[in-house]
Amino acid sequence: MDASHSELDLHSTGKGEGETVGIALLGFGTVGAEVFRLLDDNADAFAHRIGGPAEIRGIAVQNKNKLRPGVPSELLTDDAKALISRDDIDLVVEVIGGIDFPRELVLAALNSGKSVVTANKALVAAHADELAEAAERSGVDLYFEAAVAAAIPVVGMLRRSLAGDQIERISGIVNGTTNYILDAMESTGASYDEALAEATRLGYAEADPTADVEGHDAASKAAIMASIGFHTRVKFEDVHCEGITKITADDIVAANNAGYSIKLLAICERLHREDGSEVVNARVHPTLVDKDHPLASVSESYNAIFVEAEAAGSLMFYGNGAGGNPTASAVLGDVVGAARNIVHGGRAPGENTYANLPIADFGEVDTRYHIDMEVQDRAGVLEAIAALFAQHEVSLRTVRQEDGEDTARLIVVTHAAKEATLENIVSVLGELDEVEAVHSVIRLGS
Amino acid sequence: MDASHSELDLHSTGKGEGETVGIALLGFGTVGAEVFRLLDDNADAFAHRIGGPAEIRGIAVQNKNKLRPGVPSELLTDDAKALISRDDIDLVVEVIGGIDFPRELVLAALNSGKSVVTANKALVAAHADELAEAAERSGVDLYFEAAVAAAIPVVGMLRRSLAGDQIERISGIVNGTTNYILDAMESTGASYDEALAEATRLGYAEADPTADVEGHDAASKAAIMASIGFHTRVKFEDVHCEGITKITADDIVAANNAGYSIKLLAICERLHREDGSEVVNARVHPTLVDKDHPLASVSESYNAIFVEAEAAGSLMFYGNGAGGNPTASAVLGDVVGAARNIVHGGRAPGENTYANLPIADFGEVDTRYHIDMEVQDRAGVLEAIAALFAQHEVSLRTVRQEDGEDTARLIVVTHAAKEATLENIVSVLGELDEVEAVHSVIRLGS
């Protein structure tokens, strides 16, 4: 018994059981307020789960004179840097948003030996390398579960649960705003503008919806998921990104008729080249998802992530991917993890980019196209178009023609081919005399 | 920089970066063989993820002379205890199954200061307290992700990701055999015996299917999920357990007609009593799940777990809940976690039963009943039955009558009431002159 106790002591190089972990909360918006409330309401439970009390000892806000009911005014400060540097702060929770200012604060915290929990996807996707290095140098933890799909534990699942497996593909609906808009278009027949207006009215879209509807938010999450899943540094700018602003009510109807839903997917893929080498790709684009696929039935602002791994097979995770409470849940799960390590010693698995796989150009990825075009309504047109595909060695899965007055509508679905080849075909299609207009090109998924 | 390096050293009290972790593998069935193969095939990846090589240094089997292609014979031993006690073994992986013998081995390993990864749900559900104490005394880790739903990371999600949240309810399909049988009955109209025979033929059911079809396997998993989720010791014998052997083809048809699928659910619930106190309940029984609920569409042998938490809201996890590869994936995720801690120092969150909530009797739980009975086809019958429910203050949601020759079939769906009250009503129903027979009683869920 004595021998085993000394073994225990050897492992316990943290502050020690029962000691208080001092927390600095940076930001007091929806998420920050929820984190404060839950930590306060459930103080006993947190103390038990951590191994000692967790105490918020300061809250950095822009305007410290704003009335915040329930928050002791002595906790508020507008000097975040001074708060971070205090000796009684062990753990910094960043829920400000933006990139440059939080980057400065998070780096300052890590460099001064304090663990950090952040919900900031843009920051992590842009600067993970620098932040991970700082955490590594100081021997502290950097947690960011809330940065991808809020309370859906994507980061923990990729980093820990599947740590003994090889991940082949991650595809997911990771942006609630765009899923809400696409789902509304599908269920009500609304145009993109109408659905966006409704989403804004209901609070699902921000006043400036650019980051969501152009796919930037999803691309940040794709970069994070690909980095962890493939043990390779994938940055925001490595992600091919197309948003949903060009999707029309017509596209949705055509997709529905063909048995698909249109979803904005973040896709992270390991590609096996013919020479045996591996590369990775991450991309975000509107995708036709077969209505039988579990991702097709993800409605409203819900998120879902579909993971394919060598041994585990297919796994799906589904839940609220945004919102104050679900985000606070993820932040607090991280707070317990980081605080436990501060009390008991030990560190969370950090960034690990040992595989360092090359990032494949989007052109190298195998995709399938659904092309909706207007063609001349005369003999020989289909032949000319089929010849173009054949010439590029792309075979067609289905061809559907609907006759109009002088022109006909032709919907072509291809088999898989290199993205670059398909892109090339579409640019040539547009110049054929037989083709009046290419209305839309949407890739098939999941 | 120097200061931060010494900080890092302070936290690193494990074997040290780059050192080899010696593993003893107990059992070499489907899962054991897969664990061995994957660790061997991906040795480099594991070394990077752990921080040092992981080496299987011995495999305990019943018959060490059996031919096992690809396995060096010097690794095989039929003396598991001697293997565990070897100085070059740091981590013990138990994939034998059963209870008594693995219990002895796992305790021996933990007591001698070795971390343990087990896939053994029966062992953990029966002896978690004793095992957790042994791990705690020695300051080592006990991991068992594979014990619940194989590669679906239920344990990690409850223990880590939701560590900052309050879990209210966990309901899940956690047994693939019974889900396969129920799904086959629903999709083909087969009887229970026919579906079981087919499941056995295809390898979804074991030669002796008792543990699966009687719900014991699901009850073990319910005990584990409830223990972690509610920070309370819930043992196998605390779980109310009913299997699927009495479900008839008729029940399935009646359920379908009413818009339900019948699923064997494991349900773990936090109950809020009127006096403000909390109790927990865990149970396994066939349940009518609304066809719109995500659990209703879980087909074949797939598993899915639906979690409701205070801040996170509803989350669902879906995947292969059994099989050699998915189970090996979960075991290896745990191996990476445990081996990382051996190399770097630190410990995983262990058992934490601080909340120690009382376990509610099943009779205290609110349930809803779907009662299918044969009644006399005459005036006044419905009145007598309705009076019985009213007398117990149970209100009815729907009453459907189908006329037969001399008798009528009456299907009653109740609103929520205490299980004990509903049980009592059913026992009285069976004795009413107006009731010829109570064909089936199935609870509504999820």
Short mmCIF file of C-alpha atoms in Angstrom, two decimals, chain B residues 61-389:
data_model
loop_
_atom_site.label_atom_id
_atom_site.label_comp_id
_atom_site.label_asym_id
_atom_site.label_seq_id
_atom_site.Cartn_x
_atom_site.Cartn_y
_atom_site.Cartn_z
CA VAL B 61 -4.23 -17.41 -24.38
CA GLN B 62 -5.90 -20.62 -23.23
CA ASN B 63 -4.04 -22.80 -25.69
CA LYS B 64 -0.60 -21.49 -26.56
CA ASN B 65 0.03 -24.28 -29.05
CA LYS B 66 -2.82 -23.26 -31.37
CA LEU B 67 -1.49 -21.94 -34.68
CA ARG B 68 -1.85 -18.16 -34.91
CA PRO B 69 -0.42 -16.92 -38.22
CA GLY B 70 1.57 -13.72 -37.93
CA VAL B 71 2.02 -13.99 -34.17
CA PRO B 72 5.55 -14.80 -32.94
CA SER B 73 5.14 -17.92 -30.80
CA GLU B 74 7.43 -16.58 -28.08
CA LEU B 75 4.79 -13.95 -27.28
CA LEU B 76 2.20 -16.58 -26.39
CA THR B 77 1.71 -17.81 -22.85
CA ASP B 78 -1.00 -19.64 -20.98
CA ASP B 79 0.05 -18.08 -17.69
CA ALA B 80 -1.73 -14.73 -17.65
CA LYS B 81 -0.79 -13.95 -14.06
CA ALA B 82 2.89 -14.43 -14.64
CA LEU B 83 2.69 -12.24 -17.74
CA ILE B 84 0.97 -9.42 -15.86
CA SER B 85 3.57 -9.46 -13.10
CA ARG B 86 6.53 -9.08 -15.45
CA ASP B 87 8.57 -5.91 -14.92
CA ASP B 88 8.54 -5.06 -18.61
CA ILE B 89 4.73 -4.82 -18.69
CA ASP B 90 3.31 -1.32 -18.09
CA LEU B 91 -0.18 -1.70 -19.50
CA VAL B 92 -2.61 -4.62 -19.53
CA VAL B 93 -5.29 -4.98 -22.21
CA GLU B 94 -8.08 -7.37 -21.22
CA VAL B 95 -10.26 -8.76 -24.02
CA ILE B 96 -11.11 -12.17 -22.60
CA GLY B 97 -14.74 -11.76 -21.56
CA GLY B 98 -16.51 -13.42 -18.67
CA ILE B 99 -16.35 -12.03 -15.15
CA ASP B 100 -14.49 -13.98 -12.49
CA PHE B 101 -11.21 -14.79 -14.22
CA PRO B 102 -10.74 -11.36 -15.87
CA ARG B 103 -11.69 -9.71 -12.56
CA GLU B 104 -8.84 -11.54 -10.86
CA LEU B 105 -6.40 -10.56 -13.62
CA VAL B 106 -7.48 -6.93 -13.84
CA LEU B 107 -7.26 -6.53 -10.06
CA ALA B 108 -3.81 -8.12 -10.06
CA ALA B 109 -2.67 -5.71 -12.78
CA LEU B 110 -4.08 -2.62 -11.06
CA ASN B 111 -2.71 -3.69 -7.68
CA SER B 112 0.75 -4.08 -9.15
CA GLY B 113 0.64 -0.52 -10.52
CA LYS B 114 -0.24 -1.27 -14.12
CA SER B 115 -2.88 0.61 -16.06
CA VAL B 116 -5.66 -1.46 -17.59
CA VAL B 117 -7.73 -1.17 -20.75
CA THR B 118 -10.72 -3.50 -20.86
CA ALA B 119 -13.58 -4.10 -23.27
CA ASN B 120 -15.46 -6.14 -20.70
CA LYS B 121 -18.88 -4.63 -19.98
CA ALA B 122 -20.02 -7.44 -17.67
CA LEU B 123 -16.90 -7.06 -15.53
CA VAL B 124 -17.15 -3.27 -15.32
CA ALA B 125 -20.90 -3.30 -14.63
CA ALA B 126 -20.49 -5.85 -11.84
CA HIS B 127 -17.26 -4.72 -10.19
CA ALA B 128 -16.58 -1.09 -11.12
CA ASP B 129 -16.28 -0.05 -7.47
CA GLU B 130 -13.61 -2.58 -6.60
CA LEU B 131 -11.69 -1.96 -9.82
CA ALA B 132 -11.87 1.83 -9.47
CA GLU B 133 -10.59 1.62 -5.90
CA ALA B 134 -7.67 -0.53 -6.95
CA ALA B 135 -6.78 1.89 -9.77
CA GLU B 136 -7.05 4.82 -7.38
CA ARG B 137 -4.85 3.17 -4.73
CA SER B 138 -2.13 2.49 -7.29
CA GLY B 139 -2.50 5.80 -9.09
CA VAL B 140 -3.02 4.12 -12.45
CA ASP B 141 -5.70 4.31 -15.15
CA LEU B 142 -8.67 2.05 -15.82
CA TYR B 143 -10.09 2.61 -19.32
CA PHE B 144 -13.18 0.85 -20.74
CA GLU B 145 -14.51 2.77 -23.75
CA ALA B 146 -15.09 -0.47 -25.68
CA ALA B 147 -17.40 -1.79 -22.94
CA VAL B 148 -20.26 0.42 -24.18
CA ALA B 149 -21.22 0.45 -27.87
CA ALA B 150 -17.73 -0.35 -29.17
CA ALA B 151 -16.33 2.51 -31.26
CA ILE B 152 -19.13 4.94 -30.40
CA PRO B 153 -17.28 7.05 -27.82
CA VAL B 154 -19.98 7.02 -25.17
CA VAL B 155 -17.69 6.72 -22.18
CA GLY B 156 -15.36 9.50 -23.33
CA MET B 157 -18.29 11.72 -24.18
CA LEU B 158 -19.97 11.26 -20.79
CA ARG B 159 -16.76 11.37 -18.79
CA ARG B 160 -14.88 14.15 -20.57
CA SER B 161 -16.85 16.07 -23.18
CA LEU B 162 -19.92 16.56 -20.99
CA ALA B 163 -17.89 16.90 -17.77
CA GLY B 164 -19.03 20.52 -17.47
CA ASP B 165 -22.71 19.81 -18.03
CA GLN B 166 -25.55 18.14 -16.13
CA ILE B 167 -26.84 15.01 -17.81
CA GLU B 168 -30.57 14.50 -17.48
CA ARG B 169 -31.23 11.43 -19.58
CA ILE B 170 -29.44 8.85 -21.68
CA SER B 171 -31.48 6.57 -23.89
CA GLY B 172 -29.97 4.27 -26.39
CA ILE B 173 -29.96 1.22 -28.56
CA VAL B 174 -26.86 -0.45 -27.15
CA ASN B 175 -27.33 -4.06 -28.21
CA GLY B 176 -26.90 -4.91 -31.89
CA THR B 177 -28.31 -8.43 -31.71
CA THR B 178 -31.69 -7.39 -30.39
CA ASN B 179 -31.86 -4.41 -32.74
CA TYR B 180 -31.14 -6.73 -35.65
CA ILE B 181 -33.94 -9.10 -34.54
CA LEU B 182 -36.51 -6.33 -33.96
CA ASP B 183 -35.58 -4.62 -37.23
CA ALA B 184 -35.92 -7.92 -39.13
CA MET B 185 -39.31 -8.57 -37.52
CA GLU B 186 -40.45 -5.09 -38.55
CA SER B 187 -39.13 -5.17 -42.10
CA THR B 188 -40.00 -8.80 -43.00
CA GLY B 189 -42.95 -9.63 -40.74
CA ALA B 190 -40.98 -12.54 -39.29
CA SER B 191 -41.80 -14.00 -35.90
CA TYR B 192 -39.35 -13.59 -33.03
CA ASP B 193 -38.12 -17.18 -33.44
CA GLU B 194 -37.61 -16.79 -37.18
CA ALA B 195 -35.74 -13.51 -36.77
CA LEU B 196 -33.55 -14.97 -34.02
CA ALA B 197 -32.73 -17.98 -36.20
CA GLU B 198 -31.73 -15.67 -39.06
CA ALA B 199 -29.63 -13.51 -36.71
CA THR B 200 -27.87 -16.64 -35.45
CA ARG B 201 -27.24 -17.87 -39.00
CA LEU B 202 -25.69 -14.52 -39.96
CA GLY B 203 -23.53 -14.32 -36.84
CA TYR B 204 -25.45 -11.43 -35.24
CA ALA B 205 -26.57 -13.68 -32.38
CA GLU B 206 -24.49 -16.11 -30.39
CA ALA B 207 -25.30 -19.81 -30.05
CA ASP B 208 -26.65 -18.99 -26.59
CA PRO B 209 -28.33 -15.63 -27.14
CA THR B 210 -29.61 -15.26 -23.57
CA ALA B 211 -27.38 -12.34 -22.52
CA ASP B 212 -28.52 -10.34 -25.55
CA VAL B 213 -32.21 -11.20 -25.91
CA GLU B 214 -32.95 -11.05 -22.18
CA GLY B 215 -31.41 -7.57 -22.05
CA HIS B 216 -28.53 -8.44 -19.71
CA ASP B 217 -25.89 -7.06 -22.08
CA ALA B 218 -27.82 -3.80 -22.46
CA ALA B 219 -28.32 -3.65 -18.68
CA SER B 220 -24.55 -3.84 -18.12
CA LYS B 221 -24.11 -0.92 -20.47
CA ALA B 222 -26.95 1.01 -18.81
CA ALA B 223 -25.23 0.53 -15.43
CA ILE B 224 -21.96 1.88 -16.83
CA MET B 225 -23.57 4.86 -18.57
CA ALA B 226 -25.66 5.78 -15.53
CA SER B 227 -22.66 5.51 -13.21
CA ILE B 228 -20.57 7.89 -15.28
CA GLY B 229 -23.36 10.19 -16.37
CA PHE B 230 -24.81 10.71 -12.90
CA HIS B 231 -21.58 10.39 -10.84
CA THR B 232 -23.29 7.68 -8.86
CA ARG B 233 -22.52 3.99 -8.46
CA VAL B 234 -25.14 2.11 -10.47
CA LYS B 235 -24.55 -1.63 -10.66
CA PHE B 236 -25.91 -4.28 -12.98
CA GLU B 237 -28.35 -5.48 -10.33
CA ASP B 238 -29.73 -1.94 -9.93
CA VAL B 239 -30.97 -1.97 -13.51
CA HIS B 240 -34.56 -3.07 -14.14
CA CYS B 241 -34.28 -5.41 -17.09
CA GLU B 242 -36.77 -6.88 -19.56
CA GLY B 243 -35.73 -8.54 -22.82
CA ILE B 244 -37.42 -8.95 -26.19
CA THR B 245 -38.40 -12.62 -26.07
CA LYS B 246 -42.10 -11.89 -25.57
CA ILE B 247 -42.39 -9.47 -28.50
CA THR B 248 -44.64 -10.97 -31.17
CA ALA B 249 -45.10 -10.25 -34.86
CA ASP B 250 -48.53 -8.94 -33.85
CA ASP B 251 -46.97 -6.41 -31.47
CA ILE B 252 -44.73 -5.13 -34.25
CA VAL B 253 -47.67 -4.72 -36.63
CA ALA B 254 -49.78 -2.97 -34.00
CA ALA B 255 -46.87 -0.65 -33.18
CA ASN B 256 -46.32 0.14 -36.84
CA ASN B 257 -49.98 0.93 -37.37
CA ALA B 258 -49.82 3.37 -34.49
CA GLY B 259 -46.67 5.06 -35.85
CA TYR B 260 -44.05 3.40 -33.67
CA SER B 261 -41.06 1.09 -33.96
CA ILE B 262 -40.30 -1.29 -31.10
CA LYS B 263 -36.71 -0.90 -29.87
CA LEU B 264 -34.92 -2.38 -26.89
CA LEU B 265 -33.79 0.78 -25.10
CA ALA B 266 -31.40 1.27 -22.23
CA ILE B 267 -32.71 4.31 -20.37
CA CYS B 268 -30.80 6.16 -17.65
CA GLU B 269 -32.72 8.98 -16.07
CA ARG B 270 -32.29 11.64 -13.42
CA LEU B 271 -35.59 12.10 -11.60
CA HIS B 272 -36.44 15.35 -9.86
CA ARG B 273 -38.68 14.60 -6.89
CA GLU B 274 -41.26 17.09 -5.71
CA ASP B 275 -39.23 17.80 -2.55
CA GLY B 276 -36.36 19.05 -4.74
CA SER B 277 -34.18 15.99 -4.23
CA GLU B 278 -32.77 13.97 -7.10
CA VAL B 279 -32.68 10.22 -7.68
CA VAL B 280 -31.59 8.15 -10.66
CA ASN B 281 -33.00 5.16 -12.44
CA ALA B 282 -31.61 2.82 -15.07
CA ARG B 283 -33.69 0.30 -16.97
CA VAL B 284 -33.82 -1.80 -20.10
CA HIS B 285 -37.07 -2.76 -21.79
CA PRO B 286 -38.76 -2.93 -25.17
CA THR B 287 -40.01 0.55 -25.98
CA LEU B 288 -42.31 2.05 -28.57
CA VAL B 289 -40.31 4.78 -30.25
CA ASP B 290 -42.12 7.37 -32.35
CA LYS B 291 -41.12 6.86 -35.98
CA ASP B 292 -40.07 10.53 -36.16
CA HIS B 293 -37.49 10.05 -33.39
CA PRO B 294 -33.91 9.50 -34.61
CA LEU B 295 -33.68 6.25 -32.62
CA ALA B 296 -36.53 4.72 -34.63
CA SER B 297 -34.48 4.73 -37.83
CA VAL B 298 -31.50 2.88 -36.34
CA SER B 299 -31.55 -0.31 -38.37
CA GLU B 300 -29.84 -3.71 -38.42
CA SER B 301 -27.20 -4.16 -35.75
CA TYR B 302 -26.32 -0.46 -35.43
CA ASN B 303 -26.25 1.26 -32.06
CA ALA B 304 -27.21 4.82 -31.19
CA ILE B 305 -27.14 6.78 -27.98
CA PHE B 306 -29.28 9.82 -27.36
CA VAL B 307 -28.15 12.13 -24.55
CA GLU B 308 -30.04 15.04 -23.04
CA ALA B 309 -27.97 17.48 -21.00
CA GLU B 310 -28.85 20.77 -19.35
CA ALA B 311 -26.66 23.06 -21.47
CA ALA B 312 -25.77 20.89 -24.47
CA GLY B 313 -29.39 19.99 -25.25
CA SER B 314 -29.88 16.78 -27.23
CA LEU B 315 -26.95 14.93 -28.74
CA MET B 316 -26.97 11.69 -30.69
CA PHE B 317 -24.14 9.28 -31.44
CA TYR B 318 -24.52 6.56 -33.99
CA GLY B 319 -22.34 3.75 -35.31
CA ASN B 320 -21.26 0.13 -35.13
CA GLY B 321 -21.83 -0.94 -31.54
CA ALA B 322 -20.13 -4.32 -31.83
CA GLY B 323 -17.77 -6.40 -33.94
CA GLY B 324 -14.05 -7.05 -33.86
CA ASN B 325 -12.88 -3.95 -35.71
CA PRO B 326 -15.04 -1.30 -34.03
CA THR B 327 -14.28 -2.81 -30.63
CA ALA B 328 -10.56 -2.85 -31.44
CA SER B 329 -10.80 0.82 -32.46
CA ALA B 330 -12.17 1.71 -29.04
CA VAL B 331 -9.61 -0.46 -27.23
CA LEU B 332 -6.77 1.17 -29.17
CA GLY B 333 -8.07 4.68 -28.48
CA ASP B 334 -7.86 3.75 -24.80
CA VAL B 335 -4.40 2.21 -25.28
CA VAL B 336 -3.16 5.52 -26.70
CA GLY B 337 -4.69 7.41 -23.77
CA ALA B 338 -3.31 5.10 -21.09
CA ALA B 339 0.11 4.80 -22.76
CA ARG B 340 0.35 8.59 -23.14
CA ASN B 341 -0.19 8.95 -19.43
CA ILE B 342 2.47 6.29 -18.75
CA VAL B 343 4.95 8.19 -20.94
CA HIS B 344 4.05 11.77 -20.02
CA GLY B 345 2.61 11.40 -16.53
CA GLY B 346 -0.90 12.44 -15.62
CA ARG B 347 -4.05 10.40 -15.17
CA ALA B 348 -7.36 10.05 -16.94
CA PRO B 349 -10.50 11.11 -15.08
CA GLY B 350 -11.37 7.99 -13.12
CA GLU B 351 -14.56 6.90 -11.48
CA ASN B 352 -16.22 9.74 -9.66
CA THR B 353 -19.32 8.87 -7.65
CA TYR B 354 -19.36 12.03 -5.57
CA ALA B 355 -23.02 12.73 -6.29
CA ASN B 356 -23.99 9.35 -4.83
CA LEU B 357 -27.66 9.82 -5.71
CA PRO B 358 -30.18 7.29 -4.42
CA ILE B 359 -31.36 4.78 -6.99
CA ALA B 360 -35.07 5.05 -7.56
CA ASP B 361 -37.19 1.95 -7.68
CA PHE B 362 -38.59 1.34 -11.15
CA GLY B 363 -42.09 1.86 -9.71
CA GLU B 364 -41.26 5.52 -9.09
CA VAL B 365 -40.40 6.22 -12.71
CA ASP B 366 -42.91 7.96 -14.98
CA THR B 367 -43.80 5.72 -17.92
CA ARG B 368 -46.51 5.47 -20.51
CA TYR B 369 -48.18 2.18 -21.45
CA HIS B 370 -49.45 0.82 -24.74
CA ILE B 371 -51.88 -1.96 -23.75
CA ASP B 372 -53.26 -4.37 -26.32
CA MET B 373 -56.16 -6.46 -24.99
CA GLU B 374 -59.15 -8.54 -25.98
CA VAL B 375 -62.42 -7.42 -24.45
CA GLN B 376 -66.05 -8.50 -24.57
CA ASP B 377 -67.90 -6.94 -27.47
CA ARG B 378 -70.81 -5.38 -25.62
CA ALA B 379 -72.02 -2.07 -24.25
CA GLY B 380 -70.45 -0.84 -21.02
CA VAL B 381 -67.06 -2.50 -21.49
CA LEU B 382 -65.20 0.65 -22.43
CA GLU B 383 -66.85 2.46 -19.55
CA ALA B 384 -65.65 -0.14 -17.02
CA ILE B 385 -62.10 0.01 -18.32
CA ALA B 386 -62.05 3.79 -18.45
CA ALA B 387 -63.32 3.87 -14.88
CA LEU B 388 -60.43 1.71 -13.71
CA PHE B 389 -57.86 4.11 -15.18
#
